[in-house]
CSV table of C-alpha atoms in Angstrom, one decimal:
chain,number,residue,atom,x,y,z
A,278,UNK,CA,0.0,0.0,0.0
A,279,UNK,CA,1.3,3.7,-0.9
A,280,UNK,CA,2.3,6.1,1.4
A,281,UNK,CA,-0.5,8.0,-0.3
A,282,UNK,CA,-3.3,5.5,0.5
A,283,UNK,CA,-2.4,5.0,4.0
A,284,UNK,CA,-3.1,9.1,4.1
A,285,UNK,CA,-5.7,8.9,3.4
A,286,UNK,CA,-6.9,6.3,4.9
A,287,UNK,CA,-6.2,8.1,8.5
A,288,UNK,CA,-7.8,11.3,7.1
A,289,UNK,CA,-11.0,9.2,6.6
A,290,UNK,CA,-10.9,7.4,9.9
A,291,UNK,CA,-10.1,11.0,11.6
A,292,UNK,CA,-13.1,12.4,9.7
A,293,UNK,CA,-15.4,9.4,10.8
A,294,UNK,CA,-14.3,10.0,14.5
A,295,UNK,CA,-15.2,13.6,14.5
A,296,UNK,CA,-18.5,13.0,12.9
A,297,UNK,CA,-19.1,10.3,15.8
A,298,UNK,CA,-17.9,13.2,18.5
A,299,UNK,CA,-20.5,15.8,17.4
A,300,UNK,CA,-23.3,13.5,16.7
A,301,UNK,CA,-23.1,12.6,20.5
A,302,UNK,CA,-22.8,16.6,21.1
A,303,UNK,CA,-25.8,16.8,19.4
A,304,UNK,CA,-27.7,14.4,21.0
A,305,UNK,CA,-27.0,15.5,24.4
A,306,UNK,CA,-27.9,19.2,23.9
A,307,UNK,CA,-31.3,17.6,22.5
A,308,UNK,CA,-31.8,16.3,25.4
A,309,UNK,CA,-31.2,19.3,28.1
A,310,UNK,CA,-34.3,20.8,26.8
A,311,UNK,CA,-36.5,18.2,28.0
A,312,UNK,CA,-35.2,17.9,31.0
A,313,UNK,CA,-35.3,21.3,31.8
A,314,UNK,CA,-39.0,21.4,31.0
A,315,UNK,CA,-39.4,18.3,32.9
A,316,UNK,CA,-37.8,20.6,36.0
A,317,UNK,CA,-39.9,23.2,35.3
A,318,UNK,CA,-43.0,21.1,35.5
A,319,UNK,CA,-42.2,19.6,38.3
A,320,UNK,CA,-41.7,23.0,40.2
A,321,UNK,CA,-44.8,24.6,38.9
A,322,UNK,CA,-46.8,21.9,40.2
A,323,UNK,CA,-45.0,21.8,43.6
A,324,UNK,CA,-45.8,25.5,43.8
A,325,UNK,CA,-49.7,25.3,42.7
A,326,UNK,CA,-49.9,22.6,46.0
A,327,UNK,CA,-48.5,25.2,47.9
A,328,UNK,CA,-50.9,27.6,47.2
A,329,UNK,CA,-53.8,25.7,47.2
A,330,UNK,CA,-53.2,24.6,50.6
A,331,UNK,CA,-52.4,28.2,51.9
A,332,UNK,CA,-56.0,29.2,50.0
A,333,UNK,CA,-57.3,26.4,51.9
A,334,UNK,CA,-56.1,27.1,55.2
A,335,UNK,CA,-57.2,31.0,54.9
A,336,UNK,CA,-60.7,30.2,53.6
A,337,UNK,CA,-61.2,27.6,56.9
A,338,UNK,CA,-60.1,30.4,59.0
A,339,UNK,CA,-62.1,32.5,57.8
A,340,UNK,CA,-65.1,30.1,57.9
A,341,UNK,CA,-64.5,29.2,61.7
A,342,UNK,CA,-67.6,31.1,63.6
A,343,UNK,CA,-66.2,33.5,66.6
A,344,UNK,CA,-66.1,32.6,69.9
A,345,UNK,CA,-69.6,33.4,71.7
A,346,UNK,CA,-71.1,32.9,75.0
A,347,UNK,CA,-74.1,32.5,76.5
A,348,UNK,CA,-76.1,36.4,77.6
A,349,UNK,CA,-76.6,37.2,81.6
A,350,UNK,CA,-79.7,36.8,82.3
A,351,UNK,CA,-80.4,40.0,84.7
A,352,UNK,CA,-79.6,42.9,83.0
A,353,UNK,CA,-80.1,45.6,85.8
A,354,UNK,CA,-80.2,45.8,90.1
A,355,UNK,CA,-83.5,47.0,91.8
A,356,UNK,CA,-82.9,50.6,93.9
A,357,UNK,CA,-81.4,49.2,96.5
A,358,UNK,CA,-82.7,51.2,99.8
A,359,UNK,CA,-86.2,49.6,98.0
A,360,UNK,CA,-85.2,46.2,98.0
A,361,UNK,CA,-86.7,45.9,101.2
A,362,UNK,CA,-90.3,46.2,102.2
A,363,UNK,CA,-91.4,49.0,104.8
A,364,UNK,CA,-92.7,45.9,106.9
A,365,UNK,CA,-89.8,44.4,106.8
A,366,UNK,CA,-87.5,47.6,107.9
A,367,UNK,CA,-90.2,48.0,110.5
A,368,UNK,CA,-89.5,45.0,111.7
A,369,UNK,CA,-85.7,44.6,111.4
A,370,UNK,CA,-84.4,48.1,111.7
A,371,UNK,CA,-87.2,49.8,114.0
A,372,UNK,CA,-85.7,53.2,114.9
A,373,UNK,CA,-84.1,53.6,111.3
A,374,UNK,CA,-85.5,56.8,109.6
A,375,UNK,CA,-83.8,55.9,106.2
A,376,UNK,CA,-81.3,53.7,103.9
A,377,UNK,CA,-77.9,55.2,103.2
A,378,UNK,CA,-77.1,54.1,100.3
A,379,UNK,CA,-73.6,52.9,99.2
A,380,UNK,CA,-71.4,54.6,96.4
A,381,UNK,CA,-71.5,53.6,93.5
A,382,UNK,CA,-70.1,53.9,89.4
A,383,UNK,CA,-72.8,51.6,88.0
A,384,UNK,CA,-76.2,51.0,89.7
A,385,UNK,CA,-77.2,48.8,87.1
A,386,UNK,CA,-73.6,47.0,87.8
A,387,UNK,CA,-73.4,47.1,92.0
A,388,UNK,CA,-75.6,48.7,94.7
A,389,UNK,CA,-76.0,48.7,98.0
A,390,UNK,CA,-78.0,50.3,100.9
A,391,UNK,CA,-77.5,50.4,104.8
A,392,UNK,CA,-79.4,50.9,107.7
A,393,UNK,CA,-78.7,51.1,111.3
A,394,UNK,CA,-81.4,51.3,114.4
A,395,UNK,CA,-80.4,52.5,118.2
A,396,UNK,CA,-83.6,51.5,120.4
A,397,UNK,CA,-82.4,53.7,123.3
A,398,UNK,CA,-84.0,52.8,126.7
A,399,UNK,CA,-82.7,54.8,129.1
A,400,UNK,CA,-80.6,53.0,132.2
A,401,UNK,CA,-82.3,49.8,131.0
A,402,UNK,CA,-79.8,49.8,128.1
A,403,UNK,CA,-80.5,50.1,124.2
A,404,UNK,CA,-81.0,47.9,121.5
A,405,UNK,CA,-78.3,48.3,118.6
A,406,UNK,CA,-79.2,46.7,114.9
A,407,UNK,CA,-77.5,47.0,112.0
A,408,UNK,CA,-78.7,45.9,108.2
A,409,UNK,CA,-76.8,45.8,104.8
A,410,UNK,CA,-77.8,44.9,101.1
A,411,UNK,CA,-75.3,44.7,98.5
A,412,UNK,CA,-76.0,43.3,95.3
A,413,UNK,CA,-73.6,42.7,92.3
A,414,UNK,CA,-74.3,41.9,88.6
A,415,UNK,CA,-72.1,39.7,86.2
A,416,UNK,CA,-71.9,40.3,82.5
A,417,UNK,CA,-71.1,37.4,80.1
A,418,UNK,CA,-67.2,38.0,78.7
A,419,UNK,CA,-65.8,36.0,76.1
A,420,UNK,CA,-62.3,35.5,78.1
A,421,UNK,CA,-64.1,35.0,81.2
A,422,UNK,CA,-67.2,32.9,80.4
A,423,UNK,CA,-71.0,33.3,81.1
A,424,UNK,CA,-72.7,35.5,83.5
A,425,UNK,CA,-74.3,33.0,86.0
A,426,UNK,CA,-70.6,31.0,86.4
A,427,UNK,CA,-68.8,34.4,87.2
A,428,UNK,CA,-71.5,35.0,89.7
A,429,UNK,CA,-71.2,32.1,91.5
A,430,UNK,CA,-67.5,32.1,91.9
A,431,UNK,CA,-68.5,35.6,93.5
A,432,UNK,CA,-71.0,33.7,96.0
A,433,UNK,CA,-68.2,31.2,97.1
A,434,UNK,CA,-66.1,33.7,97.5
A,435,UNK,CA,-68.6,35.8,99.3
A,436,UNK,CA,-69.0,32.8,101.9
A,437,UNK,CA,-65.1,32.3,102.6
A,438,UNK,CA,-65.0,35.8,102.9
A,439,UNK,CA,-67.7,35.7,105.4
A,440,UNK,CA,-66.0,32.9,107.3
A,441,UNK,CA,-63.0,34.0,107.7
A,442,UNK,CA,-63.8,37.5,109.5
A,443,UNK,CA,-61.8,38.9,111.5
A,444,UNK,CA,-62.5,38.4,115.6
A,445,UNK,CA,-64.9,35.9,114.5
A,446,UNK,CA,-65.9,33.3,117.1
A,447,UNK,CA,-67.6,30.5,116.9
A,448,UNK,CA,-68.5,30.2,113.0
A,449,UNK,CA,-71.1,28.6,112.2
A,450,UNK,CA,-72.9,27.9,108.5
A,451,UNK,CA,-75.6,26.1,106.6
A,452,UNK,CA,-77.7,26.0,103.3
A,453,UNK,CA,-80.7,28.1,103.0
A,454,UNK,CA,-83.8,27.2,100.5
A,455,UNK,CA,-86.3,28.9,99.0
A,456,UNK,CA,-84.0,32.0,98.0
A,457,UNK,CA,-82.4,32.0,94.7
A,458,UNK,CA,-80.5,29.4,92.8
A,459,UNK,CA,-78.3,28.6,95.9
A,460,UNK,CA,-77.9,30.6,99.6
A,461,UNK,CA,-75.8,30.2,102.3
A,462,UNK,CA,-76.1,31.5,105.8
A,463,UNK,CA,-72.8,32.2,107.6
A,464,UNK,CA,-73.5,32.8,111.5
A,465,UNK,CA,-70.7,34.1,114.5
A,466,UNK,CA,-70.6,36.3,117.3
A,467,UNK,CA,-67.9,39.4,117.2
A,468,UNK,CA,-67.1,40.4,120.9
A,469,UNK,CA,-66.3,44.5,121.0
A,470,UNK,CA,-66.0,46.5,124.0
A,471,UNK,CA,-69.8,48.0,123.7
A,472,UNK,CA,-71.0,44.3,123.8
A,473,UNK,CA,-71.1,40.8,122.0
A,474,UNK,CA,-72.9,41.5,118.2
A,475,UNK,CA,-74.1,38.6,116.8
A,476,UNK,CA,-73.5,38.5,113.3
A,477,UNK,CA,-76.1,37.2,110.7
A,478,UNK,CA,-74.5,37.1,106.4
A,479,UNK,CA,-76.7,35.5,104.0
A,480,UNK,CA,-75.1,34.8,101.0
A,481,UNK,CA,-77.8,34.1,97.9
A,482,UNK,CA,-77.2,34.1,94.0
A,483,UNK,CA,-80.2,34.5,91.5
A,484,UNK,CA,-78.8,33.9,87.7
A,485,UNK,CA,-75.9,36.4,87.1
A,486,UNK,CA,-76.7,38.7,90.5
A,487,UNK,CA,-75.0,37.8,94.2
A,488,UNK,CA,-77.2,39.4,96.7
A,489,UNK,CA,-75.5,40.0,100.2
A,490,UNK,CA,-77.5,40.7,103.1
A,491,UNK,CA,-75.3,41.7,106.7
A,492,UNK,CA,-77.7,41.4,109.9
A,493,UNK,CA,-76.4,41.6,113.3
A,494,UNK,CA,-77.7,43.4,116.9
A,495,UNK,CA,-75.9,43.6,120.6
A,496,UNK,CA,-77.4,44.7,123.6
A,497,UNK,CA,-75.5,47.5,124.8
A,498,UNK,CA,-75.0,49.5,128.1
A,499,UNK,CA,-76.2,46.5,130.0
A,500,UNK,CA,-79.0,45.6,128.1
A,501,UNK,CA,-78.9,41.2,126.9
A,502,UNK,CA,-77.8,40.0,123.7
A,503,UNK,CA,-80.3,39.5,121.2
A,504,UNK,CA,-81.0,35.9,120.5
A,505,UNK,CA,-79.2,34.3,116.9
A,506,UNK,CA,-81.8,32.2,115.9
A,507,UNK,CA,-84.0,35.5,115.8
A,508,UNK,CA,-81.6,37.7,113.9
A,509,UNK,CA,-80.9,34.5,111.4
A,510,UNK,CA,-84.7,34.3,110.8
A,511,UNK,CA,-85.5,37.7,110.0
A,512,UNK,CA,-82.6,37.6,107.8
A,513,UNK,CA,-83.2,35.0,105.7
A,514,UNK,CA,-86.6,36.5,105.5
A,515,UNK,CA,-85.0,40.3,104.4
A,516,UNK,CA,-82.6,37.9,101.6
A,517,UNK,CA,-85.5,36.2,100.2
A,518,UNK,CA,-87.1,39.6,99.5
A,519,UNK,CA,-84.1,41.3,98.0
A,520,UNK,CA,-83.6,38.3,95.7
A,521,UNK,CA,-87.1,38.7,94.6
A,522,UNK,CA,-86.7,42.4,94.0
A,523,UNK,CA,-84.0,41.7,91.9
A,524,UNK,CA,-85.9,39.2,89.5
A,525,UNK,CA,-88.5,41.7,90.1
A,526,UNK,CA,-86.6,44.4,88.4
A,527,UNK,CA,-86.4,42.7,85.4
A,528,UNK,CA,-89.3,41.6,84.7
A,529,UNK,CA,-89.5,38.0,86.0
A,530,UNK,CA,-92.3,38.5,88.5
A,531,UNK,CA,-89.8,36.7,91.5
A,532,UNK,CA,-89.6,33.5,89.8
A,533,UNK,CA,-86.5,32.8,90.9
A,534,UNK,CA,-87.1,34.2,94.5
A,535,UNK,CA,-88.5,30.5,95.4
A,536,UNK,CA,-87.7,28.5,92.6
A,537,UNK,CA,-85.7,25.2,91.6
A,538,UNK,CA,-82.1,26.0,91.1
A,539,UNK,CA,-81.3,26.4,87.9
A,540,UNK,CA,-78.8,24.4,86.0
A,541,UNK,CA,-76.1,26.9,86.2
A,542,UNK,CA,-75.8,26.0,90.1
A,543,UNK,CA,-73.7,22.9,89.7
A,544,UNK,CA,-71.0,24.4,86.8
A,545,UNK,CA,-68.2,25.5,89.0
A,546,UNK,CA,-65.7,29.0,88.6
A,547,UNK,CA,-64.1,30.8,86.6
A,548,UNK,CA,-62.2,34.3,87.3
A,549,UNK,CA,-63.0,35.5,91.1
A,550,UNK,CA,-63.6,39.4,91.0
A,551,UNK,CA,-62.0,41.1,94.0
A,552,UNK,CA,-63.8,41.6,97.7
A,553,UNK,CA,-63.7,45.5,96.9
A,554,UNK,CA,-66.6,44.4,94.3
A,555,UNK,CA,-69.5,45.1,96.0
A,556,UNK,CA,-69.9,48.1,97.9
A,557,UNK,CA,-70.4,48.3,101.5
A,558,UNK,CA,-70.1,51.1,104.1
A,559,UNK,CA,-66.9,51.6,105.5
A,560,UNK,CA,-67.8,51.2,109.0
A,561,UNK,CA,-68.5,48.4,110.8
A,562,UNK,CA,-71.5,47.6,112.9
A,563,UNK,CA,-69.8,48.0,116.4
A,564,UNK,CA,-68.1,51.6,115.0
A,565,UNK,CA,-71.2,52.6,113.9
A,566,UNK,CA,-72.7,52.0,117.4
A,567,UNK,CA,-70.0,53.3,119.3
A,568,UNK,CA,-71.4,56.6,117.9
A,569,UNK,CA,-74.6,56.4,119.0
A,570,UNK,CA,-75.7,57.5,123.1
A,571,UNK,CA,-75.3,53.8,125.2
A,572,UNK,CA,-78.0,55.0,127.2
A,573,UNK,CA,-79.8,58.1,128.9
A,574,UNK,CA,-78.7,58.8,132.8
């Protein structure tokens, strides 16, 4: 074979091996496109799932009802220096001419009225009695919950509060029926230089409202103690009639003044409000009789 031949020969087989290197060039490029399209599908459709889900979400969010609780039932407080009957006053407070009733920012919200009586019998000694109302309304609140459970963490708290007074002796306490959805009579004597009071706190809720009712009386410049049984009946009979003023007030005719409890009785508490709540005057019953002549000479 010539030198010639053999030339061209390897030109030929170079030729052949360069066609073979760009054909697999070509072939390779072809194929970026698709993949890249491939890619791009795939992260188009990754991104549509995305969104759909965050569309989702928002639209449940949006669809989810807000939070709602149950309206109070009472919506206002009777006057309270006319929660009471004049019979009853008569009876409880003889010698008092009129209520004095406590401060307050929202009559509709708290009240309160007091009374105080000095039957003044000469050397024989006097009579001292002294008689408070308060009553305090609960609104529903979202955070907080319904009306009638805020009111009667109030009345437990009222009871403890009651308990737990200071220079109380002998403490005694029981249920009371008939008045309200629940009451509770909290009974103890308070010993004070001008005599021994006997102290009478009945403790009643009706729906949203706690109604508080201080009763107590001492025999003073020599004159006996007043029996407790007597005090404790005529104030359970002075609660029963400020818890049917209150029902009264708004309309339901004292329904709940004797009634069954209602269901709300057994659900327990929420959020205690503070003691400063209800408004009561600032003395107490044996300061407000120290005031008052012990006895004519």
């Amino acid at each position: 074979m010539s030198e010639g031949t053999m030339q061209r020969r390897a030109q030929r087989e170079e030729r052949h091996q360069r066609a073979k290197r760009l054909n697999r060039v070509l072939v390779c490029a072809a194929a970026v496109p698709v993949m890249l399209v491939a890619a791009g599908c795939s992260s188009d459709s990754g991104s549509g799932d995305s969104t759909d889900k965050a569309a989702k979400a928002a639209a449940s969010a949006s669809a989810s009802p807000s939070p709602t609780v149950e309206a109070a039932a009472y919506g206002k407080l009777p006057e309270p220096c006319k929660a009471l009957s004049k019979k009853t006053l008569e009876d409880l407070v003889p010698e008092s001419k009129s209520g004095k009733e406590g401060k307050s920012d929202d009559i509709s919200t708290r009240a309160g009225c007091a009374w105080d009586s000095l039957d003044n019998n000469g050397v024989k000694g006097s009579q001292f009695r002294w008689l408070n109302v308060s009553m305090l309304r609960f609104e529903s609140d979202v955070t907080r919950g319904p009306a009638d459970k805020l009111a009667q963490e109030y009345y437990e708290k009222q009871i403890q509060d009651a308990q737990a007074a200071e220079g109380a002796k002998g403490v005694k306490s029981e249920p009371v029926s008939g008045t309200g959805d629940q009451a509770t009579a909290v009974q103890y004597d308070l010993k004070k230089k001008e005599g021994t009071f006997k102290q009478q706190t009945i403790v009643a809720r009706v729906e949203n409202v706690v109604v508080t009712l201080d009763y107590n009386g001492a025999g003073l410049a020599g004159d006996k103690t007043p029996s407790a049984a007597d005090l404790l009946k005529d104030a359970k009979k002075a609660a029963k009639e400020a818890v049917a003023a209150v029902s009264e007030a708004n309309g339901a005719g004292g329904g709940k003044a004797g009634g069954a409890p209602s269901k709300s009785a057994s659900k327990s508490p929420s959020q205690s409000p503070s003691k400063e709540a209800a408004d009561k005057p600032s003395k107490s019953p044996s300061q407000s009789a120290s005031e008052k002549p012990a006895a004519k000479s």
